[in-house]
mmCIF file of C-alpha atoms and ligand atoms in Angstrom:
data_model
loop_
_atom_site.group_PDB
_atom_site.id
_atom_site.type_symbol
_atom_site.label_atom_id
_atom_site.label_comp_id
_atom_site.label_asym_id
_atom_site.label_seq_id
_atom_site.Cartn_x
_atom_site.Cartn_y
_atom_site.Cartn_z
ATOM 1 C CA UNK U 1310 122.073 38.581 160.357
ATOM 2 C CA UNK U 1311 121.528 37.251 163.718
ATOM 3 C CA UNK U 1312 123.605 33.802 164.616
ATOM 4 C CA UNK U 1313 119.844 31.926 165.287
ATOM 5 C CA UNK U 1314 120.236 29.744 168.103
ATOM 6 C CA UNK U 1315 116.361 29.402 168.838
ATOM 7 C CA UNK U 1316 115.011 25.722 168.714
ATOM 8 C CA UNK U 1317 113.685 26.132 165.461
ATOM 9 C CA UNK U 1318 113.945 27.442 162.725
ATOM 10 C CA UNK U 1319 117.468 26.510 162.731
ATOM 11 C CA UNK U 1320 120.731 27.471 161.187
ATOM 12 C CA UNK U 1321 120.628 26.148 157.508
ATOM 13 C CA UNK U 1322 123.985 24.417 156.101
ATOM 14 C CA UNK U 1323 124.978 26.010 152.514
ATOM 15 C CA UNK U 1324 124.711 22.893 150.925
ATOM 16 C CA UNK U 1325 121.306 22.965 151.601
ATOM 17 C CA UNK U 1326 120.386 26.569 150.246
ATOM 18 C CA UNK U 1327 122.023 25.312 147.330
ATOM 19 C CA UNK U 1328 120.428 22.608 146.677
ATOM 20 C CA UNK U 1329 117.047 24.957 146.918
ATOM 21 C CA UNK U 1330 118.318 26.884 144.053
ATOM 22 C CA UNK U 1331 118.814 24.123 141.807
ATOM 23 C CA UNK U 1332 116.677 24.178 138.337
ATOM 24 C CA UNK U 1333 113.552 22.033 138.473
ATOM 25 C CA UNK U 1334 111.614 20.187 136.329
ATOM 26 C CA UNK U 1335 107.474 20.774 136.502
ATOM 27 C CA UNK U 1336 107.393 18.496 139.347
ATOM 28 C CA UNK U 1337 103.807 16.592 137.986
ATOM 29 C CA UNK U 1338 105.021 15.919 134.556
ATOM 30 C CA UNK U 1339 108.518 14.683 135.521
ATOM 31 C CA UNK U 1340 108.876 11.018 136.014
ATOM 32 C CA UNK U 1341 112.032 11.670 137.661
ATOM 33 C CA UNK U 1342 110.916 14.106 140.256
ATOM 34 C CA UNK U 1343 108.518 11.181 141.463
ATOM 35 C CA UNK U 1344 111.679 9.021 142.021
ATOM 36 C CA UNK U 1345 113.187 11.836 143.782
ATOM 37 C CA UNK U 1346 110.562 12.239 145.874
ATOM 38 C CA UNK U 1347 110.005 8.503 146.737
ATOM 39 C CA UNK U 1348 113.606 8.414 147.632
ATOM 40 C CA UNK U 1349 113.777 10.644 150.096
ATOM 41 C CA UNK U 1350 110.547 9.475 151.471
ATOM 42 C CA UNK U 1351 112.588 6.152 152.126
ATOM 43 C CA UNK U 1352 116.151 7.819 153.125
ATOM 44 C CA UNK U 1353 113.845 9.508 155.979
ATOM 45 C CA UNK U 1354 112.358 6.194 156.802
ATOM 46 C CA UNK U 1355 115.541 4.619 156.720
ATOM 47 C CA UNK U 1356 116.948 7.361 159.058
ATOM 48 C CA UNK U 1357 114.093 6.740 161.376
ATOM 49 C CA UNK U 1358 114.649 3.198 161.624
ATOM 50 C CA UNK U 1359 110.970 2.183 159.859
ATOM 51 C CA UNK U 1360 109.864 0.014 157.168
ATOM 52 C CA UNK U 1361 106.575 2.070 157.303
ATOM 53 C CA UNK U 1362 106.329 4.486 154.260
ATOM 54 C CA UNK U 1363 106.890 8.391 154.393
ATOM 55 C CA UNK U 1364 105.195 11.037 153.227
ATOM 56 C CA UNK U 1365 106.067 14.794 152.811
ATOM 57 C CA UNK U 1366 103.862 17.302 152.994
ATOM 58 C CA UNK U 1367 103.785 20.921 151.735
ATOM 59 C CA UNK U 1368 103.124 22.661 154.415
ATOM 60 C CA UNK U 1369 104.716 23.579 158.164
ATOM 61 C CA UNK U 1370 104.935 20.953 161.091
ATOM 62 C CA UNK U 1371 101.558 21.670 162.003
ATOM 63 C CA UNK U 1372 100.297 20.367 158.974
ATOM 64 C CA UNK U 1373 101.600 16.886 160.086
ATOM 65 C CA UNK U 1374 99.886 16.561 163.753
ATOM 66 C CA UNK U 1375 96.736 17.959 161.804
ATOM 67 C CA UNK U 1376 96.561 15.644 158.972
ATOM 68 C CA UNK U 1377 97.254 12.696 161.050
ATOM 69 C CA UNK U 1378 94.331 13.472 163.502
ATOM 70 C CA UNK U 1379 92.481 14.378 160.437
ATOM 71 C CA UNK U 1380 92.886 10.824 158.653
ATOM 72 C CA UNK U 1381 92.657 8.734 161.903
ATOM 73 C CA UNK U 1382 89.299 10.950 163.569
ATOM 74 C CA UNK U 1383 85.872 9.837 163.287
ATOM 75 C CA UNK U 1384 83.048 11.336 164.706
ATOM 76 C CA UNK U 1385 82.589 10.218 168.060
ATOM 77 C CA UNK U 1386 86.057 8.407 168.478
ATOM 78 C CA UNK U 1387 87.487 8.567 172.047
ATOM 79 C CA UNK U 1388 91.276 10.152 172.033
ATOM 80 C CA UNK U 1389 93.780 9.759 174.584
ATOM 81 C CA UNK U 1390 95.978 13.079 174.613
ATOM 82 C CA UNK U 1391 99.156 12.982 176.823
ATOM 83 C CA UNK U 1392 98.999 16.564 178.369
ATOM 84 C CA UNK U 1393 102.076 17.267 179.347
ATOM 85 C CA UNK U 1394 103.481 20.766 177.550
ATOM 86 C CA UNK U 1395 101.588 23.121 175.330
ATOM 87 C CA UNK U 1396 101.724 20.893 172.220
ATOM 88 C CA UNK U 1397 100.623 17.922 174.175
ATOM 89 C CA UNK U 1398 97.615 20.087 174.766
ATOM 90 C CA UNK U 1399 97.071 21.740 171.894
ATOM 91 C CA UNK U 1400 96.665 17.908 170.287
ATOM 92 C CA UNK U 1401 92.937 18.287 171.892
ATOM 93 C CA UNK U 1402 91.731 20.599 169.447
ATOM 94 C CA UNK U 1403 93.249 19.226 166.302
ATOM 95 C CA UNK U 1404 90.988 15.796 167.577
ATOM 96 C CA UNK U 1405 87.887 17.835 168.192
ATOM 97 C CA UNK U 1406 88.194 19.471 165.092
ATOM 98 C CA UNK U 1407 87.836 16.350 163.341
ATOM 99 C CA UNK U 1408 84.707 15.397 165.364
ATOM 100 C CA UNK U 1409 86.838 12.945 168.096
ATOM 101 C CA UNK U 1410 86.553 12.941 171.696
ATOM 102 C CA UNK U 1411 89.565 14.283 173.478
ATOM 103 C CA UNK U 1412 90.229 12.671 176.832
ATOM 104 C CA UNK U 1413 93.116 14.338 178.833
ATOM 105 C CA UNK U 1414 95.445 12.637 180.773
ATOM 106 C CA UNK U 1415 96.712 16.063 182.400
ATOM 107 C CA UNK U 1416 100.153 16.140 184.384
ATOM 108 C CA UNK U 1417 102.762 18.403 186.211
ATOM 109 C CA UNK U 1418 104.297 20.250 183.065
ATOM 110 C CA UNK U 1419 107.628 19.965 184.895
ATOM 111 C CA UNK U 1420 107.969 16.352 184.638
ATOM 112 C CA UNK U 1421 108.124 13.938 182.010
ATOM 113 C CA UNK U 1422 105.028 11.845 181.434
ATOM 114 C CA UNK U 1423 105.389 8.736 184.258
ATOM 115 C CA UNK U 1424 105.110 5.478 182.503
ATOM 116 C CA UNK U 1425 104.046 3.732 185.639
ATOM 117 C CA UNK U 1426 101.017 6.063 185.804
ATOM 118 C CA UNK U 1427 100.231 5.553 182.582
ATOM 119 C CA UNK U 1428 100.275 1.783 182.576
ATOM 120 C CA UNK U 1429 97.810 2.169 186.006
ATOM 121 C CA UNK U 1430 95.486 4.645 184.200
ATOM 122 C CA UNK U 1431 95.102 2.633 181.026
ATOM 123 C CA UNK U 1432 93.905 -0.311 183.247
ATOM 124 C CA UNK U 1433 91.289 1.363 184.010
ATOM 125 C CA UNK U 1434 90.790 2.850 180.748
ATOM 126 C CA UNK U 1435 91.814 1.825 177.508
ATOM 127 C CA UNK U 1436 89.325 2.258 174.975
ATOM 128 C CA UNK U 1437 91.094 4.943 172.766
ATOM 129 C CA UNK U 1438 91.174 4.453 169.308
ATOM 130 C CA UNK U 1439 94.319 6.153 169.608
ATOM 131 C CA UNK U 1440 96.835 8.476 171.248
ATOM 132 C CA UNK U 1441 98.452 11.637 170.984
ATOM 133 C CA UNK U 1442 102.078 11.858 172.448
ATOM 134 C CA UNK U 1443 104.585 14.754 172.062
ATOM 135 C CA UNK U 1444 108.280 13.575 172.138
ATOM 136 C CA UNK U 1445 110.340 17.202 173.116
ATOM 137 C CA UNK U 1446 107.307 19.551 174.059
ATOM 138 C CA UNK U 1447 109.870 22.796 173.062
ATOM 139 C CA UNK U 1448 108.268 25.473 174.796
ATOM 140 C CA UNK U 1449 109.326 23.905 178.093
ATOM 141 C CA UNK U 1450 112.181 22.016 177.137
ATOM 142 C CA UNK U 1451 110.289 18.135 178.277
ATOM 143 C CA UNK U 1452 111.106 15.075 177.002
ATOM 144 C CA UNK U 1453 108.955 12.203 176.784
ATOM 145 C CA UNK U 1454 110.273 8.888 176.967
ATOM 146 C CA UNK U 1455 108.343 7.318 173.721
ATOM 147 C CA UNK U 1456 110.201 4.528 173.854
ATOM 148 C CA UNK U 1457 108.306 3.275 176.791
ATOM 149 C CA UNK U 1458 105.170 5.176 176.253
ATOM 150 C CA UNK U 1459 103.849 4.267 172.472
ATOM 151 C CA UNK U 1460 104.726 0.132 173.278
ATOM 152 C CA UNK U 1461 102.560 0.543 176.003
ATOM 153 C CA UNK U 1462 99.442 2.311 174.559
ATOM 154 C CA UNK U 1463 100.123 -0.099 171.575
ATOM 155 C CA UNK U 1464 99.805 -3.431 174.333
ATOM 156 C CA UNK U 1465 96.275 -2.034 174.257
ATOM 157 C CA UNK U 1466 95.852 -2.611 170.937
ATOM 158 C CA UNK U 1467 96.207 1.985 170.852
ATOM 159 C CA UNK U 1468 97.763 3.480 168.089
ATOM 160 C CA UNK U 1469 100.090 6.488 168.510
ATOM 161 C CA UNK U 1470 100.674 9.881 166.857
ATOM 162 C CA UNK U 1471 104.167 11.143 168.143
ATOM 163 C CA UNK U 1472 104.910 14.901 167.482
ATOM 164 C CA UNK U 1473 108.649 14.307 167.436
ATOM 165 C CA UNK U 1474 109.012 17.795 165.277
ATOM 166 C CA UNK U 1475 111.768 18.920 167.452
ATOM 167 C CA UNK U 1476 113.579 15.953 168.687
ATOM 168 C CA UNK U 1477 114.023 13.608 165.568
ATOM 169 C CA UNK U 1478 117.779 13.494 164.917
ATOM 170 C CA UNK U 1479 118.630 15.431 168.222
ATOM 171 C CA UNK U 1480 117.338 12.502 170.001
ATOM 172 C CA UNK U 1481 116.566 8.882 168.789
ATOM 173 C CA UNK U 1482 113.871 7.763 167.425
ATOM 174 C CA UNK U 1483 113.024 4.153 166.423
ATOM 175 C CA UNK U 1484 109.693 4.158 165.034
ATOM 176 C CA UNK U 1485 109.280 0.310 164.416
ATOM 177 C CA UNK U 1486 110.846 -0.446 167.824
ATOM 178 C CA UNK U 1487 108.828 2.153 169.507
ATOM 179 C CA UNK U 1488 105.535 0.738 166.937
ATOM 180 C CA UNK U 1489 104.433 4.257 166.556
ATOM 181 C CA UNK U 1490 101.991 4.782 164.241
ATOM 182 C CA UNK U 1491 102.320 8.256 162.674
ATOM 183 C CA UNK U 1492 105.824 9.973 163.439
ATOM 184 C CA UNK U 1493 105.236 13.817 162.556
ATOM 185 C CA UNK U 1494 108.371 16.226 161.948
ATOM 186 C CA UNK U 1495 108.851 19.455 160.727
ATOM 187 C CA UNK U 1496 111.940 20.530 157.883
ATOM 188 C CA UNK U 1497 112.505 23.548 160.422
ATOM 189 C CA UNK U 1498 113.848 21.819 163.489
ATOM 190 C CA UNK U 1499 117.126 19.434 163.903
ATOM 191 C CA UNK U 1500 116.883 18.704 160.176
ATOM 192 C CA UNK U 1501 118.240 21.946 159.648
ATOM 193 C CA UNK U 1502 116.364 23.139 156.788
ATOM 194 C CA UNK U 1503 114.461 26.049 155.881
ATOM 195 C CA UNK U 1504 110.486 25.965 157.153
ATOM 196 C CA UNK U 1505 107.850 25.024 154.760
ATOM 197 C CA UNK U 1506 107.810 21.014 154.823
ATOM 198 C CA UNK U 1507 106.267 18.168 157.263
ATOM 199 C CA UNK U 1508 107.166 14.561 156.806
ATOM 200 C CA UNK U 1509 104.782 11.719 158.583
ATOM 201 C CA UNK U 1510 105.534 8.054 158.494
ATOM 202 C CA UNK U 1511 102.598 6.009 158.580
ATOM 203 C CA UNK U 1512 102.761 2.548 159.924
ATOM 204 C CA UNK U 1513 100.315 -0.264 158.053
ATOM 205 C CA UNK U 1514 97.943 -0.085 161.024
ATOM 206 C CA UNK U 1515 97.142 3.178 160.531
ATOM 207 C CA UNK U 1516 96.532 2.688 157.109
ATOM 208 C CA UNK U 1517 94.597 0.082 157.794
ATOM 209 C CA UNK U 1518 92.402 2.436 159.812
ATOM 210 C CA UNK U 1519 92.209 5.140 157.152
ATOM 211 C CA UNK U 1520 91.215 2.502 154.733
ATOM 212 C CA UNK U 1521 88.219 1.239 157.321
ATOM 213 C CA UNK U 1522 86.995 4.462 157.622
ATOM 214 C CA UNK U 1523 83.077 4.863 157.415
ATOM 215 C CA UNK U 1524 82.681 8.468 157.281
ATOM 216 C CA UNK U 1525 84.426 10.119 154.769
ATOM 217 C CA UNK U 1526 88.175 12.445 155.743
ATOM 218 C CA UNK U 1527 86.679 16.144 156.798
ATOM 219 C CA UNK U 1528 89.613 17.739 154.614
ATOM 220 C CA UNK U 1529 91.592 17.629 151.260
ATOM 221 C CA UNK U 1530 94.862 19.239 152.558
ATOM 222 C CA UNK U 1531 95.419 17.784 155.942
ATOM 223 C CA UNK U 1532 94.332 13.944 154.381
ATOM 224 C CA UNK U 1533 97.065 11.651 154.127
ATOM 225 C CA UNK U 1534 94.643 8.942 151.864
ATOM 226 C CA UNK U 1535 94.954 11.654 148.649
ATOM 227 C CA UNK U 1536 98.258 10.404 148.441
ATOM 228 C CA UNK U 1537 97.720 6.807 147.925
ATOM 229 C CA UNK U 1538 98.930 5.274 144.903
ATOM 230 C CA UNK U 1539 100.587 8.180 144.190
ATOM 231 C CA UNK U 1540 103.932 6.211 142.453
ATOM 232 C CA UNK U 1541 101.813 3.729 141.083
ATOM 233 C CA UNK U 1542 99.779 6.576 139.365
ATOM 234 C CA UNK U 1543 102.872 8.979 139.162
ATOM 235 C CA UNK U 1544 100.276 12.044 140.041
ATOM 236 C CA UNK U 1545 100.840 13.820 143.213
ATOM 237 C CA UNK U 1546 97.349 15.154 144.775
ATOM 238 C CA UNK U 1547 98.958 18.536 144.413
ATOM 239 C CA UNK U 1548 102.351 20.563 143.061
ATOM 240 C CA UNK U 1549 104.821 19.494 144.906
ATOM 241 C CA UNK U 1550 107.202 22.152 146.050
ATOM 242 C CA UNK U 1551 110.501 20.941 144.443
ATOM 243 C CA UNK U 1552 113.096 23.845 145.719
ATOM 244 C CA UNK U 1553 111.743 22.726 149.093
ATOM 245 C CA UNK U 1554 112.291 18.920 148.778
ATOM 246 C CA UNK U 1555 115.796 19.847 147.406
ATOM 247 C CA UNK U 1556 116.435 21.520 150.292
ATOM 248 C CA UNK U 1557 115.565 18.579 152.360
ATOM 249 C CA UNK U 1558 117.091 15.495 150.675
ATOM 250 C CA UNK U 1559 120.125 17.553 151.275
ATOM 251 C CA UNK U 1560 119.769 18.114 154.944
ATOM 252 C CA UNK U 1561 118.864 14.150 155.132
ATOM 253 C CA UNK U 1562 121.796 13.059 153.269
ATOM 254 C CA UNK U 1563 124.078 15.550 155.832
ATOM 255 C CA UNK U 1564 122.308 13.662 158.278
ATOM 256 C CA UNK U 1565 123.236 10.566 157.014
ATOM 257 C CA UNK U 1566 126.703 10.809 157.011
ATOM 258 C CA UNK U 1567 126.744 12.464 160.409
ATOM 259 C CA UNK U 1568 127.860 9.410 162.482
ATOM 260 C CA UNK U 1569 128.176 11.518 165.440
ATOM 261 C CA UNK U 1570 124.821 13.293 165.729
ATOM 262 C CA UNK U 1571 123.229 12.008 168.552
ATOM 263 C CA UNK U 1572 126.124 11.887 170.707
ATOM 264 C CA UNK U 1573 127.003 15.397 169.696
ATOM 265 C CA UNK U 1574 123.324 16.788 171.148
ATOM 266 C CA UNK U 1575 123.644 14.733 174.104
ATOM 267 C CA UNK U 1576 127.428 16.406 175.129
ATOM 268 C CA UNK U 1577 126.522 19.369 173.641
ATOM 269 C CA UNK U 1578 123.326 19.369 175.989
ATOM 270 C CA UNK U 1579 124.749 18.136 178.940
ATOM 271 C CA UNK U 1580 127.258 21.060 178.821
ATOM 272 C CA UNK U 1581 125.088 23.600 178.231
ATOM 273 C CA UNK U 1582 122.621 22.587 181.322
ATOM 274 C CA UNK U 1583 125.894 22.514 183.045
ATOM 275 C CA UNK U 1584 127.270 25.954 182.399
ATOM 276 C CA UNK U 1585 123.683 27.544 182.901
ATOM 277 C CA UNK U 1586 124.114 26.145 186.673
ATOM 278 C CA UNK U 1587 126.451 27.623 186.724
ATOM 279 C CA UNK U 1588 125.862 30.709 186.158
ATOM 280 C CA UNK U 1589 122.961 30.208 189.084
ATOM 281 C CA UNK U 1590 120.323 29.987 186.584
ATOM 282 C CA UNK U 1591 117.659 27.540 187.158
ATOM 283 C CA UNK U 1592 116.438 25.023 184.726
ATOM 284 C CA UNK U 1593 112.990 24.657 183.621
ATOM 285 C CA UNK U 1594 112.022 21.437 183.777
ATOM 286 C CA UNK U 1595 112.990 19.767 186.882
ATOM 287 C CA UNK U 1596 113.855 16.703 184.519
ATOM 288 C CA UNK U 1597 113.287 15.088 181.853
ATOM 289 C CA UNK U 1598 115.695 17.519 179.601
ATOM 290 C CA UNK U 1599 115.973 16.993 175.767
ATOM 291 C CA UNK U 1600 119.150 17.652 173.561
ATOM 292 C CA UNK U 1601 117.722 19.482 171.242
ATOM 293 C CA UNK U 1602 116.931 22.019 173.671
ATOM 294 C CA UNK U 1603 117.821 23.450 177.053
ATOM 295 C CA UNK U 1604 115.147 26.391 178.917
ATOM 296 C CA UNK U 1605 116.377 28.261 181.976
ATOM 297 C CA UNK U 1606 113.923 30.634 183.917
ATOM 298 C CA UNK U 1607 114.124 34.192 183.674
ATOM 299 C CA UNK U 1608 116.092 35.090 186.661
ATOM 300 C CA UNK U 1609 114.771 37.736 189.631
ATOM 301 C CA UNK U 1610 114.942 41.474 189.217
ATOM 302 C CA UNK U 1611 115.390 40.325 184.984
ATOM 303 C CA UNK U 1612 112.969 40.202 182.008
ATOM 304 C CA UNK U 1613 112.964 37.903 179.146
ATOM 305 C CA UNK U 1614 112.693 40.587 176.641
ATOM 306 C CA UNK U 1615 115.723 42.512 178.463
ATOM 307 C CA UNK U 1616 117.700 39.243 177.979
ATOM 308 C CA UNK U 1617 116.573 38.660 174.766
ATOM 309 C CA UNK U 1618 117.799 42.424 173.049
ATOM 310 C CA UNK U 1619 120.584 42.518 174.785
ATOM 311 C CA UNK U 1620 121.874 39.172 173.247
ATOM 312 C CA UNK U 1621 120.489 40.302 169.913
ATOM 313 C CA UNK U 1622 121.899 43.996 170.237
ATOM 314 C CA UNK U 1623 124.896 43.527 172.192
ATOM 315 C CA UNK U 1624 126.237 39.891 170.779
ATOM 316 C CA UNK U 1625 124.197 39.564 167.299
ATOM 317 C CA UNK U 1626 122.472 36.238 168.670
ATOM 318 C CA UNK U 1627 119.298 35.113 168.602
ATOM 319 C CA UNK U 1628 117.383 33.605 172.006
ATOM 320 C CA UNK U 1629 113.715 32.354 172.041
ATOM 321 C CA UNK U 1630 111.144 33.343 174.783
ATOM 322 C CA UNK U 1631 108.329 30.829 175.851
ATOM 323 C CA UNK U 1632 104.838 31.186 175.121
ATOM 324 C CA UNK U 1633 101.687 30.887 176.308
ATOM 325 C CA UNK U 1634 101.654 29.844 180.191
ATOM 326 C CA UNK U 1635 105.301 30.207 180.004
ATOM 327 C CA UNK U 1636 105.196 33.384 178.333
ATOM 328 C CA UNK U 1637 107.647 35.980 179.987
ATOM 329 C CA UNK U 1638 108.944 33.457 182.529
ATOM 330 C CA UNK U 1639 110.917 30.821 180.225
ATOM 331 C CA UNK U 1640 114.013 31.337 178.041
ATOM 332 C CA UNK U 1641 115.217 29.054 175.275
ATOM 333 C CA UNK U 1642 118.438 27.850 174.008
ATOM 334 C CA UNK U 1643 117.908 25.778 170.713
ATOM 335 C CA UNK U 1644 120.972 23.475 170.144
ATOM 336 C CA UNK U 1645 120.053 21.041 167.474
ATOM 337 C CA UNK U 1646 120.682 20.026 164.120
ATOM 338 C CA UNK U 1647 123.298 22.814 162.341
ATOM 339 C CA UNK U 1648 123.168 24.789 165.719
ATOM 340 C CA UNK U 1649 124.404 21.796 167.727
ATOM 341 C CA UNK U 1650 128.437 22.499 167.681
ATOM 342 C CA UNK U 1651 130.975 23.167 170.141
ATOM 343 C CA UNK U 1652 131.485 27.144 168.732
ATOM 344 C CA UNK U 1653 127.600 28.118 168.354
ATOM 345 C CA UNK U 1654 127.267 27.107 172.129
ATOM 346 C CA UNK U 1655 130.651 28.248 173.576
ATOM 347 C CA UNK U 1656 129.879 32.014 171.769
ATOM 348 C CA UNK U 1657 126.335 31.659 173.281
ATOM 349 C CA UNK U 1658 127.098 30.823 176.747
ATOM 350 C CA UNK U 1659 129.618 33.331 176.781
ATOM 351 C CA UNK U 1660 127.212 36.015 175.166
ATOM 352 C CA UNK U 1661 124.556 34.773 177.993
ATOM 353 C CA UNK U 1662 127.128 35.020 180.707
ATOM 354 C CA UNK U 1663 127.899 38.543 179.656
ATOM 355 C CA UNK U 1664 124.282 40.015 179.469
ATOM 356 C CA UNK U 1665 122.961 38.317 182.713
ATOM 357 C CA UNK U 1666 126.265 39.782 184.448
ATOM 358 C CA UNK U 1667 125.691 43.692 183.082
ATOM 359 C CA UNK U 1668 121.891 44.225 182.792
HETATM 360 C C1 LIG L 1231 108.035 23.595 166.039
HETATM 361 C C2 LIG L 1231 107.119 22.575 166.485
HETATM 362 C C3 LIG L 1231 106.024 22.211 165.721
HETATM 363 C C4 LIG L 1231 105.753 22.894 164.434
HETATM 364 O O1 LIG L 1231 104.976 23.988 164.563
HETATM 365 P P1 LIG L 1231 105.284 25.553 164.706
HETATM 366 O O2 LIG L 1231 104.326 26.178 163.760
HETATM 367 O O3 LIG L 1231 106.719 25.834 164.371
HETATM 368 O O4 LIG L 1231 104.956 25.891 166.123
HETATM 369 C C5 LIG L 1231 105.202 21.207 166.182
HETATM 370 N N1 LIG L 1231 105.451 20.574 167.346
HETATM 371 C C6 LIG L 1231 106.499 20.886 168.113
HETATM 372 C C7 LIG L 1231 106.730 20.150 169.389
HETATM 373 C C8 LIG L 1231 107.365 21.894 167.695
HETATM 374 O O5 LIG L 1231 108.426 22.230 168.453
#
């Protein structure tokens, strides 16, 4: 077993596999199970600072930015996607997909998104129906400041979709503060659980929307309306996957009682970027760096995949490369959630030191 520090998946507390073992119930005849489910719906909300309600969904993080382009797209809607990473692009297709209009605001991916440009392009242009905004875009490493951004699209009356998969508890997120709209994250990053789940909060406007709809949702899977009334009705639009939502409630409530958390990724963070200076590596991006996860550039005379086996072979941990238009030139360091202590980063750096020292 490789120690996995790679921004997601992520190192899994026992408590959690445990709880994924647990017997279970049929989860669409059990009253109970719908409780359970409900309640960790709110304990996320709760964690993400929302009244607006939660859903999980059985399926990967992907399922969450598709279903809420899914639910919000109409044919011929114009949609604002905030380029600035390879998710941020890849929102485009998920809103063509559903028959939208993708317009591209495209910028340097080794910046964060500039508010102040922003504000001056949406003067120009601001009818969007709504906008797609990634919070850590992982494959680089950028942070987007959505505290600034969704406010602002939401001035103009344009709701948000935040991918905030692999920032949410490695970062902060306030989603009523913030008024995002639909909040997307994934079981697999800082929760710290195994992959398999998405969880979206959806704020009343965007329900609204949903509900206003004239043409009909283009899909059963990735449409967040099946789910309505589901308490009321105790009937889930599908099985729900119990072991999985074990898993989770368990990695929330560690959450919960983790007073420290964000100040841990921000230290932890800070010390990493410093020792990979150190070792005169350079940083990828030039700011804009997120504490879930820092990305250094593949020194001179080096290859990623040289790097990456001789961590794995040599020191039995686990790196991430970058993909596409980073793809050979980026390595990743994922320190979030269960990754994010002082020993998983101290044996890292001194693995990394190591291998870049005796190639
Ligand atoms: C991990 C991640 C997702 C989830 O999708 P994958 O299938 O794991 O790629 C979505 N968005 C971001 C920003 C992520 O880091």
């Amino acid at each position: 077993m490789y120690k996995m520090m790679t921004p997601g998946p992520t190192q899994v507390r026992e408590n959690v596999r445990l709880a994924r073992s647990r017997e279970f119930q049929n989860p669409d005849l059990d009253a109970d199970f719908v409780e359970y489910y409900r309640d960790t719906c709110t304990l996320f909300s709760e964690l993400l600072h929302t009244g607006n309600e939660t859903l999980i969904l059985d399926g990967e993080g992907i399922l969450g930015l598709e279903a809420a382009c899914a639910s919000l797209t109409e044919p011929g809607d114009r949609v604002l996607v905030l380029d600035n990473g390879i998710y941020g692009e890849g929102f485009k297709d998920f809103v063509s997909l559903y028959g939208g209009t993708p317009i591209l605001d495209t910028k340097d991916y080794s910046e964060p998104l500039n508010v102040e440009e922003l504000a001056a392009y949406l003067e120009r242009d601001h009818d969007f129906k709504y906008a797609t905004v990634v919070h850590c875009d992982t494959p680089s490493g950028m942070l987007n400041d959505i505290s600034r951004i969704c406010p602002l699209l939401k001035s103009y009356g344009i709701m948000t979709v935040v991918d905030s998969v692999s920032a949410m508890f490695g970062e902060e997120v306030r989603v009523d503060d913030y008024q995002i709209d639909i909040l997307c994250g994934g079981s697999q990053k800082a929760v710290s659980a195994p992959p398999g789940l998405t969880m979206v909060t959806i704020s009343g406007d965007a329900k609204a929307s949903m509900e206003e709809r004239k043409s009909p949702i283009a899909s059963f899977y990735a449409n967040l309306m099946v789910f309505k009334g589901y308490y009321e009705k105790k009937w889930f639009p599908y099985t729900m996957p119990a072991s999985d939502i074990y898993g989770l409630r368990e990695a929330l409530e560690n959450i919960k009682k983790d007073r420290d958390i964000l100040n841990r990724h921000a230290r932890i963070a800070a010390r990493t970027r410093e020792s990979l200076k150190d070792m005169g590596l350079i940083l990828y991006p030039n700011s804009g760096y997120s504490n879930t996860v820092t990305v250094f550039q593949v020194p001179k005379g080096q290859t990623d995949e040289g790097i990456l086996t001789r961590m794995r072979e040599k020191h039995n941990i686990l790196l991430a490369g970058s993909f596409g238009c980073f793809a050979g030139k980026l390595i990743r360091i994922g320190h979030m959630g269960e990754n994010a202590t002082d020993q998983n980063v101290d044996e890292t750096l001194r693995a990394l030191k190591e291998v870049l020292s005796t190639d």
